[in-house]
Amino acid sequence: MPTSASLVALPAFQPELHDRAWSSIPHPTLPLIATAHAKKVTVYSLSTLSSHSTLTGGHSRSVRSVSWKPGLPPHKLCLVSGSFDSTAALWRWEQGGDNGLEKEITADGSDTDDKDEWEFTLVLEGHDSEVKSCAFSPSGAHLATCSRDKSVWIWEDVGATEADDEWDTIAVLNEHDGDVKAVAWCPDVPGRNSRRKYSADVLASASYDNTVRIWCEDGDGEWVCVAVLEGHEGTVWGIQWEPKPQNDAFPRLLTYSADGSIRIWTLKEEDDDNDGPGMGSRSALGGIPNTMRRSLREEWICTDRLPSAHERDVYSVSWSAQSGLVASTGSDGIVALYRENPADSAPRNVSDVTAAADEDQPMANGDAAPSSEKTPASRWELLTSMPNAHGPYEVNHITWCRRYDAACEKKGEEEMLVTTGDDGVVRPWQVNIQ
């Protein structure tokens, strides 16, 4: 039966920010969402849709991105913020006791405590220009940052205790030819590590050079580029890993771009017999004659392209772990909702698109494994498209998060969308599927 969907705007988070807001990132387990704007981060309660706390004083220019550190007890918070001042900052917040996190909030939305609970604990320096994105790995042991300086930095937590913030730089990755707009770690899901021989962590980065690169740690502890995903005709604004793969498959990767397109890429699995020495004296991973690095080369195929819904740049896409729905937004102010065809919901195998893929595409010296630029007909359908989600303003970010507000019947189980715009409004949306 045909599926229909509608988006219903819920009351905006309060107070409104009155500054351009870049992104809102929900906490992985708690009813909180952090919004990057101006020189600060505002943390909202998903229970009251009002301010929980504010992080200020750590940056001299606008904060562009935030990421929550996973795996902490429920009465402790830690997040990293990336700023246009070329730094990333670590923050900690702790509530006495371990029987719940949410601070009591008065009816007017202000905190009951006069003091700011957040502590600015560490500044991470090294980038030469704006930090565009930052992300903790699933274990919390690594942190990735990327910048306008065309580099990706990987940091490792070397603190002696959980509260000891000491991070060392373990890799600086300089293979992109343009600003690096976003970084995203592959989620820790079934099937992710069982198909890997070399690393628990896999990182993707998106760039102004119209490409996405996949990075892994090799057997010598060196971080190397194992694949370059090519096909977009404009800046790749971001990436989103499949949060809940089916049939124990390795997670697919979703990319979105200034060319208005949203693509889905699938890893082409190779037999062990194919992991032989590389051809010639130059490695495909940076020109180093290293047989180990050559053996880590991967091929990613563009197996789907979502139906066109945007007139201009797609700034943000979010893939729901609960429903499998994908939501997108961008510079045209449109919010769109997509669903993978339920009649064929299993991830498309690379072999299904062999005829469409240009697998004989030659590799240029110094490049990682090529990706196909040809895509088959999409198995995704556009459920609904809403223009002017934030009036005349651009919408910079969209995310799925769990609902805890009074209007939902099953707190922590129902989902909603949250959009963040140039108007400084953080707006939740109820999603109705029929």
GROMACS .gro file of C-alpha atoms in nm:
model
  434
    1MET     CA    1   0.000   0.000   0.000
    2PRO     CA    2   0.123   0.354  -0.071
    3THR     CA    3   0.275   0.535   0.225
    4SER     CA    4   0.198   0.895   0.313
    5ALA     CA    5   0.375   1.115   0.563
    6SER     CA    6   0.333   1.459   0.718
    7LEU     CA    7   0.545   1.687   0.934
    8VAL     CA    8   0.382   1.887   1.214
    9ALA     CA    9   0.580   2.171   1.374
   10LEU     CA   10   0.597   2.149   1.753
   11PRO     CA   11   0.671   2.451   1.976
   12ALA     CA   12   1.030   2.570   1.927
   13PHE     CA   13   1.289   2.517   2.197
   14GLN     CA   14   1.308   2.812   2.437
   15PRO     CA   15   1.465   3.054   2.455
   16GLU     CA   16   1.526   3.115   2.085
   17LEU     CA   17   1.891   3.193   2.019
   18HIS     CA   18   1.873   3.505   1.797
   19ASP     CA   19   2.203   3.396   1.639
   20ARG     CA   20   2.276   3.180   1.338
   21ALA     CA   21   2.272   2.824   1.474
   22TRP     CA   22   2.478   2.558   1.301
   23SER     CA   23   2.377   2.221   1.441
   24SER     CA   24   2.193   2.043   1.722
   25ILE     CA   25   2.329   1.709   1.843
   26PRO     CA   26   2.124   1.483   2.074
   27HIS     CA   27   2.293   1.301   2.359
   28PRO     CA   28   2.323   0.928   2.278
   29THR     CA   29   2.127   0.816   2.586
   30LEU     CA   30   1.999   1.114   2.787
   31PRO     CA   31   1.714   1.362   2.715
   32LEU     CA   32   1.946   1.646   2.612
   33ILE     CA   33   2.040   1.813   2.284
   34ALA     CA   34   2.335   2.053   2.231
   35THR     CA   35   2.315   2.342   1.982
   36ALA     CA   36   2.623   2.518   1.841
   37HIS     CA   37   2.579   2.893   1.784
   38ALA     CA   38   2.769   3.220   1.825
   39LYS     CA   39   3.062   3.163   2.067
   40LYS     CA   40   2.872   2.917   2.283
   41VAL     CA   41   2.681   2.592   2.306
   42THR     CA   42   2.326   2.586   2.444
   43VAL     CA   43   2.209   2.256   2.589
   44TYR     CA   44   1.832   2.205   2.579
   45SER     CA   45   1.621   1.958   2.772
   46LEU     CA   46   1.418   1.725   2.553
   47SER     CA   47   1.174   1.687   2.842
   48THR     CA   48   1.084   2.055   2.878
   49LEU     CA   49   1.197   2.187   2.535
   50SER     CA   50   1.379   2.464   2.724
   51SER     CA   51   1.733   2.554   2.823
   52HIS     CA   52   1.922   2.313   3.048
   53SER     CA   53   2.261   2.488   3.056
   54THR     CA   54   2.504   2.696   2.849
   55LEU     CA   55   2.873   2.656   2.769
   56THR     CA   56   3.051   2.990   2.735
   57GLY     CA   57   3.400   3.136   2.761
   58GLY     CA   58   3.594   2.869   2.575
   59HIS     CA   59   3.602   3.014   2.223
   60SER     CA   60   3.681   3.352   2.068
   61ARG     CA   61   3.481   3.288   1.750
   62SER     CA   62   3.163   3.105   1.651
   63VAL     CA   63   3.120   2.742   1.756
   64ARG     CA   64   3.046   2.531   1.449
   65SER     CA   65   3.005   2.176   1.579
   66VAL     CA   66   2.970   1.965   1.894
   67SER     CA   67   2.995   1.598   1.985
   68TRP     CA   68   2.900   1.413   2.304
   69LYS     CA   69   3.151   1.171   2.456
   70PRO     CA   70   2.984   0.828   2.486
   71GLY     CA   71   3.000   0.573   2.764
   72LEU     CA   72   2.990   0.802   3.068
   73PRO     CA   73   2.770   0.738   3.375
   74PRO     CA   74   2.433   0.918   3.366
   75HIS     CA   75   2.530   1.194   3.611
   76LYS     CA   76   2.834   1.304   3.408
   77LEU     CA   77   2.855   1.485   3.076
   78CYS     CA   78   3.147   1.554   2.844
   79LEU     CA   79   3.139   1.714   2.502
   80VAL     CA   80   3.378   1.864   2.252
   81SER     CA   81   3.311   2.184   2.059
   82GLY     CA   82   3.481   2.288   1.733
   83SER     CA   83   3.516   2.657   1.654
   84PHE     CA   84   3.605   2.905   1.384
   85ASP     CA   85   3.891   3.010   1.617
   86SER     CA   86   4.084   2.700   1.493
   87THR     CA   87   4.051   2.510   1.821
   88ALA     CA   88   3.843   2.233   1.972
   89ALA     CA   89   3.749   2.248   2.338
   90LEU     CA   90   3.655   1.981   2.592
   91TRP     CA   91   3.389   2.051   2.852
   92ARG     CA   92   3.265   1.856   3.154
   93TRP     CA   93   2.951   1.881   3.366
   94GLU     CA   94   2.878   1.675   3.674
   95GLN     CA   95   2.571   1.650   3.894
   96GLY     CA   96   2.606   1.525   4.249
   97GLY     CA   97   2.491   1.165   4.284
   98ASP     CA   98   2.417   0.913   4.013
   99ASN     CA   99   2.037   0.893   4.019
  100GLY     CA  100   1.955   1.109   3.722
  101LEU     CA  101   2.096   1.393   3.518
  102GLU     CA  102   1.826   1.649   3.443
  103LYS     CA  103   1.847   1.967   3.646
  104GLU     CA  104   1.521   2.105   3.772
  105ILE     CA  105   1.406   2.385   3.542
  106THR     CA  106   1.165   2.654   3.648
  107ALA     CA  107   0.853   2.742   3.456
  108ASP     CA  108   1.020   3.035   3.281
  109GLY     CA  109   1.291   2.806   3.143
  110SER     CA  110   1.581   2.926   3.356
  111ASP     CA  111   1.808   2.702   3.558
  112THR     CA  112   1.740   2.672   3.929
  113ASP     CA  113   2.113   2.684   3.998
  114ASP     CA  114   2.280   3.022   3.968
  115LYS     CA  115   2.623   2.882   3.885
  116ASP     CA  116   2.728   2.740   3.554
  117GLU     CA  117   2.790   2.367   3.598
  118TRP     CA  118   3.007   2.330   3.287
  119GLU     CA  119   3.384   2.329   3.328
  120PHE     CA  120   3.613   2.415   3.037
  121THR     CA  121   3.884   2.151   3.085
  122LEU     CA  122   4.105   2.144   2.776
  123VAL     CA  123   4.174   2.322   2.448
  124LEU     CA  124   4.301   2.120   2.151
  125GLU     CA  125   4.523   2.326   1.923
  126GLY     CA  126   4.697   2.248   1.596
  127HIS     CA  127   4.466   2.336   1.307
  128ASP     CA  128   4.566   2.641   1.103
  129SER     CA  129   4.209   2.750   1.028
  130GLU     CA  130   3.844   2.701   1.127
  131VAL     CA  131   3.750   2.366   1.281
  132LYS     CA  132   3.445   2.260   1.080
  133SER     CA  133   3.351   1.933   1.251
  134CYS     CA  134   3.444   1.717   1.548
  135ALA     CA  135   3.337   1.367   1.647
  136PHE     CA  136   3.411   1.111   1.918
  137SER     CA  137   3.462   0.751   1.812
  138PRO     CA  138   3.202   0.495   1.936
  139SER     CA  139   3.432   0.389   2.221
  140GLY     CA  140   3.518   0.748   2.315
  141ALA     CA  141   3.888   0.662   2.297
  142HIS     CA  142   3.948   0.867   1.980
  143LEU     CA  143   3.841   1.210   1.861
  144ALA     CA  144   3.849   1.338   1.503
  145THR     CA  145   3.855   1.704   1.400
  146CYS     CA  146   3.866   1.858   1.053
  147SER     CA  147   3.930   2.204   0.924
  148ARG     CA  148   3.940   2.459   0.649
  149ASP     CA  149   4.314   2.392   0.644
  150LYS     CA  150   4.233   2.072   0.444
  151SER     CA  151   4.340   1.838   0.724
  152VAL     CA  152   4.184   1.575   0.950
  153TRP     CA  153   4.337   1.527   1.293
  154ILE     CA  154   4.290   1.216   1.506
  155TRP     CA  155   4.340   1.247   1.881
  156GLU     CA  156   4.370   0.970   2.141
  157ASP     CA  157   4.255   0.983   2.503
  158VAL     CA  158   4.566   0.914   2.712
  159GLY     CA  159   4.430   1.036   3.045
  160ALA     CA  160   4.505   0.817   3.344
  161THR     CA  161   4.146   0.837   3.471
  162GLU     CA  162   3.801   0.900   3.329
  163ALA     CA  163   3.810   1.262   3.447
  164ASP     CA  164   4.170   1.327   3.338
  165ASP     CA  165   4.149   1.517   3.009
  166GLU     CA  166   4.475   1.450   2.828
  167TRP     CA  167   4.468   1.390   2.452
  168ASP     CA  168   4.758   1.323   2.215
  169THR     CA  169   4.763   1.374   1.839
  170ILE     CA  170   4.817   1.035   1.674
  171ALA     CA  171   4.756   1.127   1.308
  172VAL     CA  172   4.733   1.430   1.080
  173LEU     CA  173   4.571   1.337   0.748
  174ASN     CA  174   4.641   1.576   0.460
  175GLU     CA  175   4.514   1.401   0.146
  176HIS     CA  176   4.208   1.618   0.075
  177ASP     CA  177   4.253   1.896  -0.182
  178GLY     CA  178   3.999   2.132  -0.022
  179ASP     CA  179   3.838   2.232   0.306
  180VAL     CA  180   3.729   1.928   0.505
  181LYS     CA  181   3.367   1.991   0.598
  182ALA     CA  182   3.276   1.691   0.813
  183VAL     CA  183   3.405   1.377   0.985
  184ALA     CA  184   3.201   1.077   1.102
  185TRP     CA  185   3.301   0.751   1.271
  186CYS     CA  186   3.144   0.425   1.161
  187PRO     CA  187   2.901   0.321   1.437
  188ASP     CA  188   2.973   0.025   1.659
  189VAL     CA  189   2.705  -0.208   1.526
  190PRO     CA  190   2.687  -0.583   1.454
  191GLY     CA  191   2.881  -0.666   1.139
  192ARG     CA  192   3.110  -0.364   1.161
  193ASN     CA  193   3.411  -0.531   1.319
  194SER     CA  194   3.352  -0.893   1.217
  195ARG     CA  195   3.449  -0.806   0.859
  196ARG     CA  196   3.760  -0.614   0.957
  197LYS     CA  197   4.107  -0.757   0.994
  198TYR     CA  198   4.288  -0.445   1.103
  199SER     CA  199   4.098  -0.182   1.300
  200ALA     CA  200   3.804  -0.128   1.532
  201ASP     CA  201   3.763   0.233   1.417
  202VAL     CA  202   3.672   0.348   1.066
  203LEU     CA  203   3.646   0.719   0.983
  204ALA     CA  204   3.492   0.903   0.689
  205SER     CA  205   3.564   1.262   0.588
  206ALA     CA  206   3.384   1.492   0.342
  207SER     CA  207   3.545   1.780   0.157
  208TYR     CA  208   3.520   2.085  -0.064
  209ASP     CA  209   3.715   1.878  -0.320
  210ASN     CA  210   3.385   1.693  -0.399
  211THR     CA  211   3.508   1.364  -0.248
  212VAL     CA  212   3.470   1.148   0.060
  213ARG     CA  213   3.764   0.954   0.199
  214ILE     CA  214   3.758   0.644   0.419
  215TRP     CA  215   4.036   0.612   0.678
  216CYS     CA  216   4.150   0.310   0.879
  217GLU     CA  217   4.442   0.216   1.101
  218ASP     CA  218   4.682  -0.032   0.944
  219GLY     CA  219   4.880  -0.310   1.109
  220ASP     CA  220   5.159  -0.067   1.201
  221GLY     CA  221   4.925   0.173   1.380
  222GLU     CA  222   4.934   0.425   1.092
  223TRP     CA  223   4.611   0.591   0.974
  224VAL     CA  224   4.574   0.555   0.597
  225CYS     CA  225   4.319   0.636   0.331
  226VAL     CA  226   4.169   0.312   0.201
  227ALA     CA  227   3.912   0.455  -0.043
  228VAL     CA  228   3.813   0.774  -0.224
  229LEU     CA  229   3.443   0.811  -0.306
  230GLU     CA  230   3.396   1.018  -0.621
  231GLY     CA  231   3.081   1.114  -0.806
  232HIS     CA  232   2.944   1.430  -0.648
  233GLU     CA  233   2.969   1.743  -0.864
  234GLY     CA  234   2.997   1.988  -0.577
  235THR     CA  235   3.115   2.023  -0.218
  236VAL     CA  236   3.026   1.721  -0.007
  237TRP     CA  237   2.873   1.890   0.296
  238GLY     CA  238   2.854   1.580   0.510
  239ILE     CA  239   2.830   1.206   0.563
  240GLN     CA  240   2.601   0.981   0.763
  241TRP     CA  241   2.670   0.616   0.840
  242GLU     CA  242   2.386   0.366   0.834
  243PRO     CA  243   2.299   0.336   1.204
  244LYS     CA  244   2.137  -0.007   1.194
  245PRO     CA  245   2.252  -0.231   0.903
  246GLN     CA  246   2.046  -0.531   0.801
  247ASN     CA  247   2.161  -0.890   0.758
  248ASP     CA  248   2.488  -0.820   0.944
  249ALA     CA  249   2.613  -0.619   0.646
  250PHE     CA  250   2.886  -0.361   0.690
  251PRO     CA  251   2.718  -0.018   0.736
  252ARG     CA  252   2.646   0.176   0.420
  253LEU     CA  253   2.753   0.539   0.393
  254LEU     CA  254   2.524   0.826   0.293
  255THR     CA  255   2.675   1.142   0.140
  256TYR     CA  256   2.513   1.475   0.050
  257SER     CA  257   2.636   1.764  -0.152
  258ALA     CA  258   2.611   2.112  -0.299
  259ASP     CA  259   2.502   1.941  -0.621
  260GLY     CA  260   2.165   1.875  -0.453
  261SER     CA  261   2.207   1.498  -0.449
  262ILE     CA  262   2.206   1.236  -0.173
  263ARG     CA  263   2.395   0.914  -0.247
  264ILE     CA  264   2.436   0.581  -0.067
  265TRP     CA  265   2.759   0.383  -0.092
  266THR     CA  266   2.822   0.015  -0.020
  267LEU     CA  267   3.151  -0.152   0.059
  268LYS     CA  268   3.252  -0.413  -0.198
  269GLU     CA  269   3.376  -0.712   0.000
  270GLU     CA  270   3.689  -0.881  -0.132
  271ASP     CA  271   3.803  -1.239  -0.080
  272ASP     CA  272   4.117  -1.290   0.123
  273ASP     CA  273   4.289  -1.415  -0.191
  274ASN     CA  274   4.255  -1.070  -0.344
  275ASP     CA  275   4.451  -0.899  -0.068
  276GLY     CA  276   4.783  -0.947  -0.241
  277PRO     CA  277   5.069  -0.708  -0.302
  278GLY     CA  278   5.001  -0.390  -0.492
  279MET     CA  279   5.102  -0.324  -0.850
  280GLY     CA  280   5.410  -0.120  -0.916
  281SER     CA  281   5.634   0.060  -0.670
  282ARG     CA  282   5.386   0.333  -0.567
  283SER     CA  283   5.124   0.260  -0.305
  284ALA     CA  284   4.769   0.365  -0.379
  285LEU     CA  285   4.766   0.522  -0.032
  286GLY     CA  286   4.994   0.821  -0.049
  287GLY     CA  287   5.271   0.699  -0.280
  288ILE     CA  288   5.451   0.492  -0.014
  289PRO     CA  289   5.581   0.152  -0.138
  290ASN     CA  290   5.415  -0.038   0.147
  291THR     CA  291   5.256  -0.376   0.070
  292MET     CA  292   5.061  -0.370   0.398
  293ARG     CA  293   4.888  -0.045   0.305
  294ARG     CA  294   4.811  -0.163  -0.046
  295SER     CA  295   4.631  -0.467   0.101
  296LEU     CA  296   4.393  -0.240   0.296
  297ARG     CA  297   4.257  -0.080  -0.019
  298GLU     CA  298   3.877  -0.091  -0.041
  299GLU     CA  299   3.623  -0.029  -0.314
  300TRP     CA  300   3.298   0.148  -0.237
  301ILE     CA  301   3.018   0.149  -0.494
  302CYS     CA  302   2.738   0.405  -0.519
  303THR     CA  303   2.441   0.168  -0.496
  304ASP     CA  304   2.159   0.423  -0.458
  305ARG     CA  305   2.075   0.784  -0.521
  306LEU     CA  306   1.776   0.925  -0.334
  307PRO     CA  307   1.496   1.096  -0.530
  308SER     CA  308   1.558   1.463  -0.600
  309ALA     CA  309   1.391   1.692  -0.346
  310HIS     CA  310   1.621   1.993  -0.317
  311GLU     CA  311   1.675   2.288  -0.546
  312ARG     CA  312   2.013   2.384  -0.400
  313ASP     CA  313   2.276   2.257  -0.155
  314VAL     CA  314   2.185   1.972   0.079
  315TYR     CA  315   2.338   2.080   0.409
  316SER     CA  316   2.231   1.800   0.640
  317VAL     CA  317   2.087   1.448   0.632
  318SER     CA  318   1.990   1.219   0.919
  319TRP     CA  319   1.927   0.842   0.903
  320SER     CA  320   1.700   0.700   1.174
  321ALA     CA  321   1.820   0.390   1.358
  322GLN     CA  322   1.466   0.324   1.476
  323SER     CA  323   1.261   0.352   1.156
  324GLY     CA  324   1.523   0.353   0.880
  325LEU     CA  325   1.373   0.676   0.743
  326VAL     CA  326   1.605   0.945   0.606
  327ALA     CA  327   1.543   1.318   0.649
  328SER     CA  328   1.724   1.599   0.466
  329THR     CA  329   1.740   1.977   0.459
  330GLY     CA  330   1.949   2.254   0.309
  331SER     CA  331   1.994   2.603   0.173
  332ASP     CA  332   1.652   2.601   0.003
  333GLY     CA  333   1.477   2.566   0.341
  334ILE     CA  334   1.312   2.238   0.240
  335VAL     CA  335   1.274   1.945   0.477
  336ALA     CA  336   1.229   1.613   0.294
  337LEU     CA  337   1.154   1.264   0.418
  338TYR     CA  338   1.249   0.939   0.239
  339ARG     CA  339   1.186   0.568   0.285
  340GLU     CA  340   1.362   0.267   0.139
  341ASN     CA  341   1.121   0.056  -0.065
  342PRO     CA  342   0.973  -0.194   0.182
  343ALA     CA  343   0.923  -0.448  -0.097
  344ASP     CA  344   1.300  -0.474  -0.125
  345SER     CA  345   1.427  -0.337   0.202
  346ALA     CA  346   1.745  -0.543   0.230
  347PRO     CA  347   2.056  -0.340   0.147
  348ARG     CA  348   2.140  -0.364  -0.222
  349ASN     CA  349   2.435  -0.592  -0.279
  350VAL     CA  350   2.723  -0.455  -0.483
  351SER     CA  351   2.679  -0.743  -0.728
  352ASP     CA  352   2.329  -0.611  -0.804
  353VAL     CA  353   2.475  -0.300  -0.961
  354THR     CA  354   2.778  -0.448  -1.136
  355ALA     CA  355   2.633  -0.368  -1.475
  356ALA     CA  356   2.585  -0.004  -1.378
  357ALA     CA  357   2.923   0.032  -1.211
  358ASP     CA  358   3.227   0.127  -1.413
  359GLU     CA  359   3.449  -0.127  -1.244
  360ASP     CA  360   3.718  -0.097  -1.509
  361GLN     CA  361   3.776   0.269  -1.426
  362PRO     CA  362   4.156   0.316  -1.412
  363MET     CA  363   4.327   0.433  -1.096
  364ALA     CA  364   4.545   0.740  -1.103
  365ASN     CA  365   4.881   0.715  -0.930
  366GLY     CA  366   4.856   0.808  -0.566
  367ASP     CA  367   4.477   0.758  -0.547
  368ALA     CA  368   4.295   0.508  -0.332
  369ALA     CA  369   4.049   0.261  -0.479
  370PRO     CA  370   3.804   0.429  -0.719
  371SER     CA  371   3.429   0.439  -0.667
  372SER     CA  372   3.169   0.402  -0.938
  373GLU     CA  373   3.012   0.719  -1.078
  374LYS     CA  374   2.719   0.531  -1.231
  375THR     CA  375   2.415   0.459  -1.015
  376PRO     CA  376   2.112   0.234  -1.067
  377ALA     CA  377   1.753   0.341  -1.033
  378SER     CA  378   1.680   0.436  -0.674
  379ARG     CA  379   1.488   0.202  -0.448
  380TRP     CA  380   1.404   0.497  -0.223
  381GLU     CA  381   1.081   0.695  -0.234
  382LEU     CA  382   1.019   1.056  -0.137
  383LEU     CA  383   0.745   1.051   0.129
  384THR     CA  384   0.697   1.423   0.177
  385SER     CA  385   0.867   1.756   0.116
  386MET     CA  386   0.800   2.070   0.318
  387PRO     CA  387   0.920   2.410   0.191
  388ASN     CA  388   1.004   2.708   0.412
  389ALA     CA  389   1.061   2.500   0.724
  390HIS     CA  390   1.220   2.805   0.888
  391GLY     CA  391   1.047   3.069   0.679
  392PRO     CA  392   1.290   3.252   0.447
  393TYR     CA  393   1.597   3.127   0.633
  394GLU     CA  394   1.839   2.850   0.543
  395VAL     CA  395   1.818   2.531   0.749
  396ASN     CA  396   2.166   2.418   0.849
  397HIS     CA  397   2.100   2.091   1.027
  398ILE     CA  398   1.848   1.815   1.082
  399THR     CA  399   1.856   1.521   1.321
  400TRP     CA  400   1.638   1.242   1.454
  401CYS     CA  401   1.610   1.220   1.831
  402ARG     CA  402   1.394   1.049   2.089
  403ARG     CA  403   1.098   1.233   2.238
  404TYR     CA  404   1.063   1.297   2.610
  405ASP     CA  405   0.824   1.595   2.605
  406ALA     CA  406   0.484   1.595   2.772
  407ALA     CA  407   0.297   1.563   2.440
  408CYS     CA  408   0.441   1.220   2.355
  409GLU     CA  409   0.279   0.902   2.486
  410LYS     CA  410   0.587   0.680   2.505
  411LYS     CA  411   0.876   0.885   2.636
  412GLY     CA  412   1.213   0.769   2.510
  413GLU     CA  413   1.056   0.546   2.245
  414GLU     CA  414   0.887   0.785   2.001
  415GLU     CA  415   1.102   0.984   1.760
  416MET     CA  416   1.090   1.339   1.629
  417LEU     CA  417   1.297   1.553   1.396
  418VAL     CA  418   1.485   1.864   1.510
  419THR     CA  419   1.594   2.133   1.264
  420THR     CA  420   1.837   2.419   1.328
  421GLY     CA  421   1.846   2.734   1.116
  422ASP     CA  422   1.996   3.071   1.037
  423ASP     CA  423   1.706   3.229   1.228
  424GLY     CA  424   1.844   3.094   1.555
  425VAL     CA  425   1.543   2.869   1.602
  426VAL     CA  426   1.575   2.505   1.709
  427ARG     CA  427   1.248   2.345   1.605
  428PRO     CA  428   1.112   1.996   1.678
  429TRP     CA  429   0.881   1.822   1.431
  430GLN     CA  430   0.634   1.542   1.483
  431VAL     CA  431   0.653   1.286   1.202
  432ASN     CA  432   0.330   1.113   1.107
  433ILE     CA  433   0.350   0.805   0.884
  434GLN     CA  434   0.033   0.644   0.744
   0.00000   0.00000   0.00000
